[in-house]
Amino acid sequence: MKPFAFARPADAAEAVATVATEPRAVFLAGGTNLVDHLKLGVARPDLVVDVRRLTSREITDTADGGLRIGAAVTNSELAADRRVRERYPVLAQALLAGATGQLRNLATTGGNPLQRTRCVYFQDVSTPCNKREPGSGCSAVGGYTRYHAILGTSAALPDPTAPETCIATHPSDMAVALAVLDAQVQVLGPAGARTIPFAELHRLPGDDPSRDTVLEHGELITAIDLPPLPAGARSAYRKVRDRASYAFALVSVAAVVADGEVRLALGGVAHKPWRASRAEEALRGGPVADDAVRHAMDVELTTAQPQPGVDGGNGFKIPLVTRTVVATVRDLTQETQA
Amino acid sequence: MTELLEPRAIGRDTVRRDGEAKVRGTATYAIETPVQHPAYVHPVQATVPLGRITGIDTSAAEAIEGVVAVLTHENAERLASTDDREFAVLQSDEVAFRGQVVAVVVAETSELARQGADAVEVTYAEQPHDSALRVDHPDLYKPEKINPSFETDTAEGDVAAAMATAHVTVEETYSTAMYHNNPLEMHATTALWDPSAEVPLTLWDSTQGVHPDRAAVCEVFGLEQEQVRVICPFVGGGFGSKGTPHAHVFLATMAARAVPGRPVKLGLTRQQMFSLVGYRTPTIQRMQLAADRTGRLQAIAIDVVEQTSRIKEFAEQTGVPTRMMYASPNRRTTHRLAALDVPVPSWMRAPGECPGMFGPEVAMDELAERLGIDPVELRIRNEPERDPETGKPWSSRNLVQCLREGAERFGWADRPPAGHREGAWLVGTGVASSVYPTMRQATSTARIRYEDGRYVAEIGAADLGTGAWTVLPQIAADALDVDEGDVEVRIGDTRYPIASVAGGSSGTNTWGSALTVAAREFRTKFGRSPADGDEVSGDVDQASKDDAHAAYAFGAQFVEVRVNVDTGELRVPRLYGVFGAGRIINPRTARSQLLGGMTMGLSMALHENSVWDTRLGQVANHDLAEYHVTVNADVGDMQAHWLDEHDPYVNVMGSKGIGEIGITGTAAAVVNAVHRATGIRIRDLPVTLDKVLTALP
């Protein structure tokens, strides 16, 4: 743990300017992840900028029939909102599948998607990690990989010493739901405001696993917009984990089923919330019987790379995620027919 | 045969005497001890699993304003005894396991101590390490004894011959994972070294025994017992990991001696606990069962392989319950250890019986299946009349009654068929037996004094959250033949007479026996109308003792498991336990103990698993986000029941230990239920969803 300065700017613009001018500055919102990282030495900022009171804590209806969620809205508030529960059950379910009541009371809309991987090696500063310390190598490859990625992993695999190697997963449940809902992220940065499609917010490890998102230093999420779903659409989130509560996903599925369309996003399988667009394409316009969904997932998973490991590896995620998608779509379809 | 105390306070559902202070937050734990101007201590841990320290640069740490001292093997005091290499902290440049403490930083605040610890630069000459346990490890050896002093191997008759000729056999290998005790209260010590004081060293330590704690500290530092006081009124759980002191107690003491007159506080982090406060060894259990066509065992054998650390031996007595559980003419138990470059294993709730009731109780289920005999009935058919190990009669053995009552309560006779499906869930039921020996320690003394119209009893016992504060007054009241409200029992301080460790489910038996001796002496000496200040002591060794009988608590656990047909997720809607554990002193605290044990057993079945990273030589999932323990949502209806058991041989309370039996057998019952639900026999814990996926439709 290292000392840092603490700032409470008057507004979001000042917060952005403050962080932008200090290379080792970070924003603090709910703190449910950052404070852990401060203690563990994973985060070593010189300046912590408190933005908890600087963005909206309102959920408002938008002109197109969607919702705008202020970045300071807590996960608890969002999950409890009647409009969210009625129009976007996938999001309410995802929020309630994450963390605990105490954590959800603190965690925010802007902060939750920016939480960092729970890779045990990322969190242990005594081990090499390309995400935490670029170029140091990857301890996860060949290690404890149960919670690690099978999709979108870096091309350097399985070389643990390559600077590109990273098999971390993104831990957020909420983010998987936002990915399937085609949410838009409102960002304020040193160069002004911009909008980022949620599906493009998070990165694959590529050649720089240390970067989780496309946000530039100093950019602050101010709101997240949800476009309306097609009329009659059904949505659900299903999270499969090692215990019934308070555990990160082994795999998770956010699904939207509408007339002639199935949308799927997967959690626990990649460095980012994984929009299963190949499977969606395979299912477009056709029937959504179990066999068709299973086939679509086979298409989606053709590039999957199961990881060996000291605890038996994570090859089980391939059948598990397929079975979970099939069951989730089946439930939604039967719901629609009923 | 002992005449039991007339139960008046004993058996009453009285509230916890310490409950209000705990709920209100006024009960102080070791790290919270109010002391003047404390300094804080943070350890620096080795980042290599084996090697030597080649350089240790403390200058950056010492340069931090607020850092008071940095202790390393180069400047730390030389200890009086380094015989116990776990306790011999900062004495050499050797690193024997990753996570070993190589320095401590003493600073004005805990944050500065952490910062200072981060700033200590250590370089190592790393050596190739070996931390992987395997059944064919080339260096397996036979320990002299197993914990605490059992024979390592036993044999009777000819198991091989019985296996060759029996109607049915089971020969399978089972394994349990590495487990960490993980009490909620993290290990902590507040220490004050004041050379000018009459008692120079005071330790406020979270411990399962202030006297054993003091004895170890005296030995290591070369101090007399009169020079050390250990205080511990409250403990937030220990599960064995506070049964002996670990490195941090000696580090805190050393740090205190480096800043005389100033108290220091050392609280381990959760992550540090995964290498510094003991754990349960993984076990590999090769089981052999042979039976005739009626299910009567012709042979039972267990060959155990497990690990210890290279610097200190701990030999878990995993095969011991197989020696006494069921009747069989041919029997064998063996234990072999691999000494690895790993942290030091130690006691964890029901060492021996907990892992040792896994393989055998799953094997019994496999045998029942092969014979086509109900698993409850199979166990009943193998009930031994006497202890097969010693030939002694049982003080009381009500396993059969536990099985029958459990089956009745659970609705075992009407259980659904194998592979039964309800909606999206496969449903299975399973049973296993539980056992734990009834132990009494050799040393404990209670002092009773008549003071201001009340009886004050003092004994250095420990309450780990288990109920000692509450049940000891109940025992003392009945022994003195007075109202419970007229008795106060004080525990948790070496100023009180010596008490044994709270371990082996022996606390109530041992300390309660000492209290009853003291009460008897008190009445003999002072009659029923004592004067203020009248005082007497009683030792446990004066209590009636029975060596002619084999004394154990028994139980049976019944589980309903549901396995999701799509995902393999496992849930346990019902877990029932029925126990024969002698007379229950307090049903409220007893139920908590039994349910707590069963929960921990369920946790072992489904979740707990310290994933050992053989490359790094450490536990990969070393925090409570990743090391899963069972949560409420995993389980539905949990019930603990007990028989009205009258045992005239164990002690005058008629009580057996209840702290550990609940964890024994649970995991086997779960595995047996999962098999009935899915057809898959999982022999390696934990039972996780990936292991059942292939069996799903």
Tab-separated table of C-alpha atoms in Angstrom, chain A residues 1-3 39-41 44 118 120-121 123-124 126-128 138-144 146-147 238-248 250 310-311 316 319-320 323-324 327 330, chain B residues 47 98 111 114-116 118 271 564-569 571 606-607 609 611-616 618 620-631 633-634 688-690 693 696-697:
chain	number	residue	atom	x	y	z
A	1	MET	CA	0.000	0.000	0.000
A	2	LYS	CA	1.377	3.373	-0.928
A	3	PRO	CA	0.238	6.876	0.027
A	39	LYS	CA	-4.624	-2.699	-0.343
A	40	LEU	CA	-3.210	-5.473	-2.497
A	41	GLY	CA	-0.776	-3.182	-4.302
A	44	ARG	CA	-0.655	2.215	-7.006
A	118	ARG	CA	-10.502	-11.489	-10.808
A	120	VAL	CA	-5.918	-14.738	-9.088
A	121	TYR	CA	-2.518	-13.947	-10.553
A	123	GLN	CA	-4.460	-9.896	-7.903
A	124	ASP	CA	-1.242	-11.360	-6.507
A	126	SER	CA	4.184	-11.593	-6.240
A	127	THR	CA	3.463	-13.274	-9.577
A	128	PRO	CA	4.102	-12.082	-13.159
A	138	CYS	CA	1.349	-14.490	-17.710
A	139	SER	CA	1.117	-16.721	-14.648
A	140	ALA	CA	-2.355	-17.933	-15.493
A	141	VAL	CA	-1.385	-19.946	-18.554
A	142	GLY	CA	-0.939	-23.474	-17.301
A	143	GLY	CA	-1.985	-22.407	-13.801
A	144	TYR	CA	-5.374	-22.133	-12.145
A	146	ARG	CA	-11.012	-22.521	-14.050
A	147	TYR	CA	-12.250	-18.936	-14.302
A	238	ARG	CA	-28.457	-17.018	-16.516
A	239	LYS	CA	-25.301	-17.294	-14.485
A	240	VAL	CA	-23.643	-20.612	-13.711
A	241	ARG	CA	-21.219	-20.607	-10.839
A	242	ASP	CA	-19.535	-22.827	-8.294
A	243	ARG	CA	-21.871	-21.857	-5.474
A	244	ALA	CA	-25.365	-20.474	-5.438
A	245	SER	CA	-24.445	-16.951	-4.435
A	246	TYR	CA	-21.457	-14.634	-4.172
A	247	ALA	CA	-19.251	-16.190	-6.818
A	248	PHE	CA	-18.071	-15.066	-10.215
A	250	LEU	CA	-17.971	-19.923	-14.700
A	310	VAL	CA	-3.282	-27.251	-12.418
A	311	ASP	CA	-6.904	-27.916	-11.479
A	316	PHE	CA	-15.706	-27.963	-19.470
A	319	PRO	CA	-20.175	-27.887	-23.254
A	320	LEU	CA	-21.284	-25.823	-20.270
A	323	ARG	CA	-25.915	-26.148	-22.536
A	324	THR	CA	-26.571	-22.909	-20.694
A	327	ALA	CA	-31.542	-23.849	-21.775
A	330	ARG	CA	-35.514	-22.625	-24.577
B	47	THR	CA	8.236	-15.066	-3.074
B	98	ARG	CA	6.692	-19.694	-0.436
B	111	GLU	CA	-0.866	1.367	6.400
B	114	ARG	CA	2.269	-2.340	4.770
B	115	GLN	CA	4.003	0.343	2.793
B	116	GLY	CA	7.240	-0.461	4.543
B	118	ASP	CA	6.324	-3.437	0.188
B	271	GLN	CA	-4.172	-14.007	1.985
B	564	ASN	CA	-29.538	-29.271	-12.674
B	565	VAL	CA	-30.018	-31.227	-15.899
B	566	ASP	CA	-28.787	-28.367	-18.065
B	567	THR	CA	-25.813	-27.012	-16.148
B	568	GLY	CA	-24.880	-29.572	-13.507
B	569	GLU	CA	-25.325	-27.001	-10.748
B	571	ARG	CA	-28.048	-27.738	-4.576
B	606	LEU	CA	-19.195	-29.022	-2.813
B	607	HIS	CA	-16.873	-26.069	-2.545
B	609	ASN	CA	-10.570	-26.546	-2.375
B	611	VAL	CA	-6.029	-25.029	-5.450
B	612	TRP	CA	-2.341	-25.762	-5.209
B	613	ASP	CA	-0.286	-24.202	-7.973
B	614	THR	CA	2.550	-26.683	-8.236
B	615	ARG	CA	4.571	-24.328	-10.442
B	616	LEU	CA	4.624	-21.492	-7.911
B	618	GLN	CA	1.343	-21.706	-3.335
B	620	ALA	CA	-3.742	-19.947	-6.161
B	621	ASN	CA	-7.177	-19.035	-4.797
B	622	HIS	CA	-6.000	-17.479	-1.557
B	623	ASP	CA	-8.897	-15.276	-0.518
B	624	LEU	CA	-12.549	-15.748	0.358
B	625	ALA	CA	-13.760	-14.536	-3.030
B	626	GLU	CA	-12.031	-17.456	-4.695
B	627	TYR	CA	-11.809	-20.031	-1.879
B	628	HIS	CA	-15.489	-20.844	-1.719
B	629	VAL	CA	-17.296	-21.857	1.420
B	630	THR	CA	-20.921	-22.898	1.342
B	631	VAL	CA	-23.424	-20.051	1.578
B	633	ALA	CA	-28.328	-20.161	-0.852
B	634	ASP	CA	-26.669	-23.530	-1.431
B	688	THR	CA	-18.199	-29.544	-8.846
B	689	LEU	CA	-20.569	-29.192	-11.760
B	690	ASP	CA	-17.948	-29.983	-14.400
B	693	LEU	CA	-21.720	-32.639	-16.935
B	696	LEU	CA	-26.479	-35.197	-17.954
B	697	PRO	CA	-29.093	-35.765	-20.651
